[in-house]
Short mmCIF file of C-alpha atoms in Angstrom, two decimals:
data_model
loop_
_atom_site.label_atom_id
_atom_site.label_comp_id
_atom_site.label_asym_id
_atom_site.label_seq_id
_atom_site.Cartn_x
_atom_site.Cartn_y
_atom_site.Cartn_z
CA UNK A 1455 -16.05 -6.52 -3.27
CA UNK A 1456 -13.31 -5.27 -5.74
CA UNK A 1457 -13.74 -2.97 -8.18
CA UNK A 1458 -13.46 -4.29 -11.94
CA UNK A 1459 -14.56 -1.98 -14.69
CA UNK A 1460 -14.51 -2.52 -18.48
CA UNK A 1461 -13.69 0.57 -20.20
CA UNK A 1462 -14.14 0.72 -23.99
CA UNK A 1463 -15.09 -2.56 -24.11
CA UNK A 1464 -12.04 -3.88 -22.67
CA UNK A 1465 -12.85 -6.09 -19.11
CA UNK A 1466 -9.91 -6.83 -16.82
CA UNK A 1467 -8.63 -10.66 -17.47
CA UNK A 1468 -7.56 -12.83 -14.46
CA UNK A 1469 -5.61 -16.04 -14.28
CA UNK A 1470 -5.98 -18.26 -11.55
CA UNK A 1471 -5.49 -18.47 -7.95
CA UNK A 1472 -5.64 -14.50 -8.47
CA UNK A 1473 -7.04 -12.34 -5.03
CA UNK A 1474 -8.02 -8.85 -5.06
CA UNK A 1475 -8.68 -6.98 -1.86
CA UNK A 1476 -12.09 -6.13 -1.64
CA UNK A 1477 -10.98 -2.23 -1.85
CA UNK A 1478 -8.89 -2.97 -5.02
CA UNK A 1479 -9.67 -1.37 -8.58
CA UNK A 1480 -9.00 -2.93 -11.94
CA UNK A 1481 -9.99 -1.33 -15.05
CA UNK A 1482 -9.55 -1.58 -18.69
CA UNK A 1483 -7.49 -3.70 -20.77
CA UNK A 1484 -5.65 -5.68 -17.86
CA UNK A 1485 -4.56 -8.99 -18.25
CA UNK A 1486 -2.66 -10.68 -15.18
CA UNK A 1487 -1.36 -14.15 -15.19
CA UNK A 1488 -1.88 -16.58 -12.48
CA UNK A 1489 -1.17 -16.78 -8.42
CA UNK A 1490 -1.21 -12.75 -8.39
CA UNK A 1491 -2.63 -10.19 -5.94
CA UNK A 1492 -3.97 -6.66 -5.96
CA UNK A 1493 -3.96 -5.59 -2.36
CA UNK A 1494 -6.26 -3.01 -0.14
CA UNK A 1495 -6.35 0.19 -2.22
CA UNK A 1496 -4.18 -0.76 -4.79
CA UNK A 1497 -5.20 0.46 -8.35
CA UNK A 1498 -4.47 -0.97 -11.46
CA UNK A 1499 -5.84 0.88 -14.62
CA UNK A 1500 -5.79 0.16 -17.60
CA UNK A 1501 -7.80 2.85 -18.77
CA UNK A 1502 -5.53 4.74 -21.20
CA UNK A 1503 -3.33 1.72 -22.74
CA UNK A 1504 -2.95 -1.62 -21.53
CA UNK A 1505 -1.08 -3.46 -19.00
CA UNK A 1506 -0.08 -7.35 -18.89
CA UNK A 1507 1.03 -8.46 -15.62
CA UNK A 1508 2.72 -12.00 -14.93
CA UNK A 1509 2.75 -14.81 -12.90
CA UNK A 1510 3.55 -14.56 -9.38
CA UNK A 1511 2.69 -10.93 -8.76
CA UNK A 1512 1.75 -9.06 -5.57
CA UNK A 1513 0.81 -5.42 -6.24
CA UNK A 1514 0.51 -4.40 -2.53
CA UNK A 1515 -1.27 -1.86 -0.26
CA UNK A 1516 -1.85 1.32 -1.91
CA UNK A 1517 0.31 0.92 -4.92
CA UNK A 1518 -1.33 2.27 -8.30
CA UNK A 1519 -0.13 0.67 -11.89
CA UNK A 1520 -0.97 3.06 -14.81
CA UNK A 1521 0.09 4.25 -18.24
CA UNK A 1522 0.56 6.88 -20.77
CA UNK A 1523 -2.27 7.44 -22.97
CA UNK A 1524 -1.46 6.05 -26.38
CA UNK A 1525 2.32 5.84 -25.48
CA UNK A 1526 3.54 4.19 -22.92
CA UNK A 1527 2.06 0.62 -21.99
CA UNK A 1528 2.80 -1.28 -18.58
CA UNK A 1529 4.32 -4.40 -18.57
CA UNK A 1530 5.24 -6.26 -15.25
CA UNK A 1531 6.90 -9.85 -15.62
CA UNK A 1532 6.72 -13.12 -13.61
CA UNK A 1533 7.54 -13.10 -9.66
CA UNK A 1534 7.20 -9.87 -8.85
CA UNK A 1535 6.51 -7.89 -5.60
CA UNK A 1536 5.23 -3.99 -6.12
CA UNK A 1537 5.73 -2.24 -2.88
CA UNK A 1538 2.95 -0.55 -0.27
CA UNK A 1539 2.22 2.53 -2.27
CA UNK A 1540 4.45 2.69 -5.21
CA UNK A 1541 3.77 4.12 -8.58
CA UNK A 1542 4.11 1.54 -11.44
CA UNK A 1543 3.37 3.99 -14.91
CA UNK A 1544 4.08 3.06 -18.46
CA UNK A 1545 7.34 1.02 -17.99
CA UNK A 1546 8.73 -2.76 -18.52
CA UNK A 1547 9.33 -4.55 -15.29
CA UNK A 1548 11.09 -7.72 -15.67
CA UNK A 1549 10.94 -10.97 -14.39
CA UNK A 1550 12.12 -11.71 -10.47
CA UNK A 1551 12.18 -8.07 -9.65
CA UNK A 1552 11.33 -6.14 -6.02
CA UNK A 1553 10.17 -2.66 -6.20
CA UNK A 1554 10.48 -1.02 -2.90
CA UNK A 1555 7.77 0.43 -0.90
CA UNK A 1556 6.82 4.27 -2.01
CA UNK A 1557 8.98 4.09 -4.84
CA UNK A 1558 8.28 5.45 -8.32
CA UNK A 1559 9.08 3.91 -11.73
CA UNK A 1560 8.20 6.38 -14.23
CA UNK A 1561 7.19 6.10 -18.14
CA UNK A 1562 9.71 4.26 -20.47
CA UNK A 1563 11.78 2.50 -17.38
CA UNK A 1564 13.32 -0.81 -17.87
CA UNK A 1565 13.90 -2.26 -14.68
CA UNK A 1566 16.12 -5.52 -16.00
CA UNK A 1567 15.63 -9.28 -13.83
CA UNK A 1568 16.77 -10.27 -10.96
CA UNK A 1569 16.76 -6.39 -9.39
CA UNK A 1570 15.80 -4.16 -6.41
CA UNK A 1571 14.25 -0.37 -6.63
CA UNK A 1572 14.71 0.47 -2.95
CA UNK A 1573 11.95 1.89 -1.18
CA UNK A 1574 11.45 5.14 -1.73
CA UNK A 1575 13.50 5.22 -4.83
CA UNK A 1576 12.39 7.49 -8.04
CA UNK A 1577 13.38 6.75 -11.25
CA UNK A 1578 13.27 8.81 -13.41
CA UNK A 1579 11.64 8.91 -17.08
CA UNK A 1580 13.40 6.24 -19.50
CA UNK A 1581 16.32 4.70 -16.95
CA UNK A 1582 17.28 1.10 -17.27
CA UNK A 1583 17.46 -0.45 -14.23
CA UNK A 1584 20.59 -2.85 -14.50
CA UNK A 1585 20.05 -6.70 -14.35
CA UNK A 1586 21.17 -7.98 -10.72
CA UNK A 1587 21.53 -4.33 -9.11
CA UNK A 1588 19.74 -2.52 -6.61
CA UNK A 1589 18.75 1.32 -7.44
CA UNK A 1590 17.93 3.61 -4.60
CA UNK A 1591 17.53 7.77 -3.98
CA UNK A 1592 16.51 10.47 -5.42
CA UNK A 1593 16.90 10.49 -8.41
CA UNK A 1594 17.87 6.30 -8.44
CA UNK A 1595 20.73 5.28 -8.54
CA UNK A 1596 22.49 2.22 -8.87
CA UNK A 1597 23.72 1.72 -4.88
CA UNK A 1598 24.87 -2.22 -5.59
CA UNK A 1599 25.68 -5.07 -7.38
CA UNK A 1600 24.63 -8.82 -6.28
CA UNK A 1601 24.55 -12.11 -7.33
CA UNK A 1602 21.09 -13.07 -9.56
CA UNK A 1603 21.20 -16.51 -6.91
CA UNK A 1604 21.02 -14.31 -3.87
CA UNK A 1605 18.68 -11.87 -5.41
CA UNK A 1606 16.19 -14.20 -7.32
CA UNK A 1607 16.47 -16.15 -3.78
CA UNK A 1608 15.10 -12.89 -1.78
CA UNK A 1609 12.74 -11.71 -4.45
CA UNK A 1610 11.51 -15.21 -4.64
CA UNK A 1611 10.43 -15.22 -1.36
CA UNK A 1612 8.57 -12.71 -0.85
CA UNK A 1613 6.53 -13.37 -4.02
CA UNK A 1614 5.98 -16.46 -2.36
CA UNK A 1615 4.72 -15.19 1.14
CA UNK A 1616 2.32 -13.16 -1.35
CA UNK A 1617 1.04 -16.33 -2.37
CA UNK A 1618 0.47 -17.56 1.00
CA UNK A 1619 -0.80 -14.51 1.96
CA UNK A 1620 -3.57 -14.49 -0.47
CA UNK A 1621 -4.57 -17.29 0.06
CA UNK A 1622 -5.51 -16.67 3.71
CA UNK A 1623 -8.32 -14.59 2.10
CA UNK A 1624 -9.51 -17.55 -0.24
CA UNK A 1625 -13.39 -17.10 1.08
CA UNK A 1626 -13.39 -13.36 0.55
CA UNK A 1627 -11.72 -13.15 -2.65
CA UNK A 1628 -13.87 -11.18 -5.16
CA UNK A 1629 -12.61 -13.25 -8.48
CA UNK A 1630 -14.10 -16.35 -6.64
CA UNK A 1631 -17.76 -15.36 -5.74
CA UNK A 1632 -17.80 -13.65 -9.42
CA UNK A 1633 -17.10 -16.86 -10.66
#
C-alpha cells in the first residue's frame, strides 16, 4: 500500500480516478487534482511547503517532487507527464508540459505550456522554460521551437496512456481500498 503521511497536520488531498503505486510516498500539504498517478517509487513531499498538482498528471517511476522550505512552493499544472526519475523542486510547471526522463527542474523554474525538458536535461535555478520549446543539456537549453498543435498533440498523449495505464491497476490502487 502507498505511503501517505500528514505532516503538521497537513494530509495529502486526492481527486478522483487518482492511482498511487503501492511503493509511492505522499506527504504533507499535497493536493492533486483528478485522473493523476504517482508511480513505483515516486515521492512527492510536501513536507517543507506545499505542492498543488493538476489534472491529468503522471509522476512516473522514481521521480521525486519537493520544495524549498519556506520559499519555494511546487506547482505542476493540468496534463502533465514527469519523467522516470526526474527531480521536480520548488518550481511552476505549466499546463500540457513533458518533462523528460532523469531530468532536473530546479527551485524558481518556470517551465511555460505546451513544452518539452528533454530527458536528462538540468535546468538550472530560476530559468523560464519558453512556451512551445523544447530545452535539453547540461545546463538546458532551448534546442527547438514547435508548434503548441503538434506539441499539446504529443504531450497529450502520453498523459493519456497514463490514464489508461492507471487504470489497469484499478483493484490495487491504494486511494480505493482507503476509501
Amino acid at each position: 500500500m502507498a505511503t501517505i503521511l500528514p505532516v503538521h497536520d497537513k494530509e495529502p488531498q486526492f481527486g478522483n480516478n487518482c492511482f498511487l503505486a503501492p511503493n509511492a510516498t505522499v506527504v504533507g500539504d499535497v493536493v492533486m487534482g483528478n485522473d493523476c498517478s504517482v508511480w513505483f517509487n515516486a515521492v512527492v513531499r510536501g513536507d517543507v511547503h506545499y505542492i498543488k498538482i493538476g489534472n491529468k498528471v503522471n509522476i512516473q517511476d522514481g521521480a521525486v517532487i519537493h520544495c524549498t522550505y519556506q520559499k519555494n512552493p511546487t506547482e505542476i499544472g493540468n496534463n502533465v507527464s514527469i519523467g522516470h526519475n526526474a527531480i521536480v523542486h520548488g518550481c511552476k510547471v505549466f499546463d500540457n508540459v513533458l518533462i523528460g526522463m532523469g531530468a532536473i527542474v530546479m527551485d524558481r523554474c518556470e517551465v511555460q505550456s505546451n513544452s518539452i525538458v528533454a530527458a536528462g536535461a538540468v535546468v538550472l535555478e530560476g530559468t523560464v522554460i519558453e512556451e512551445a520549446s523544447i530545452y535539453a543539456g547540461v545546463p538546458a537549453r532551448k534546442v527547438k521551437d514547435i508548434s503548441k498543435e503538434v506539441m499539446h498533440e504529443e504531450i497529450d498523449r502520453i498523459a493519456s496512456n497514463y490514464v489508461k495505464y492507471a487504470d489497469w491497476f484499478e483493484k490495487y490502487n491504494a486511494l480505493s481500498a482507503a476509501k
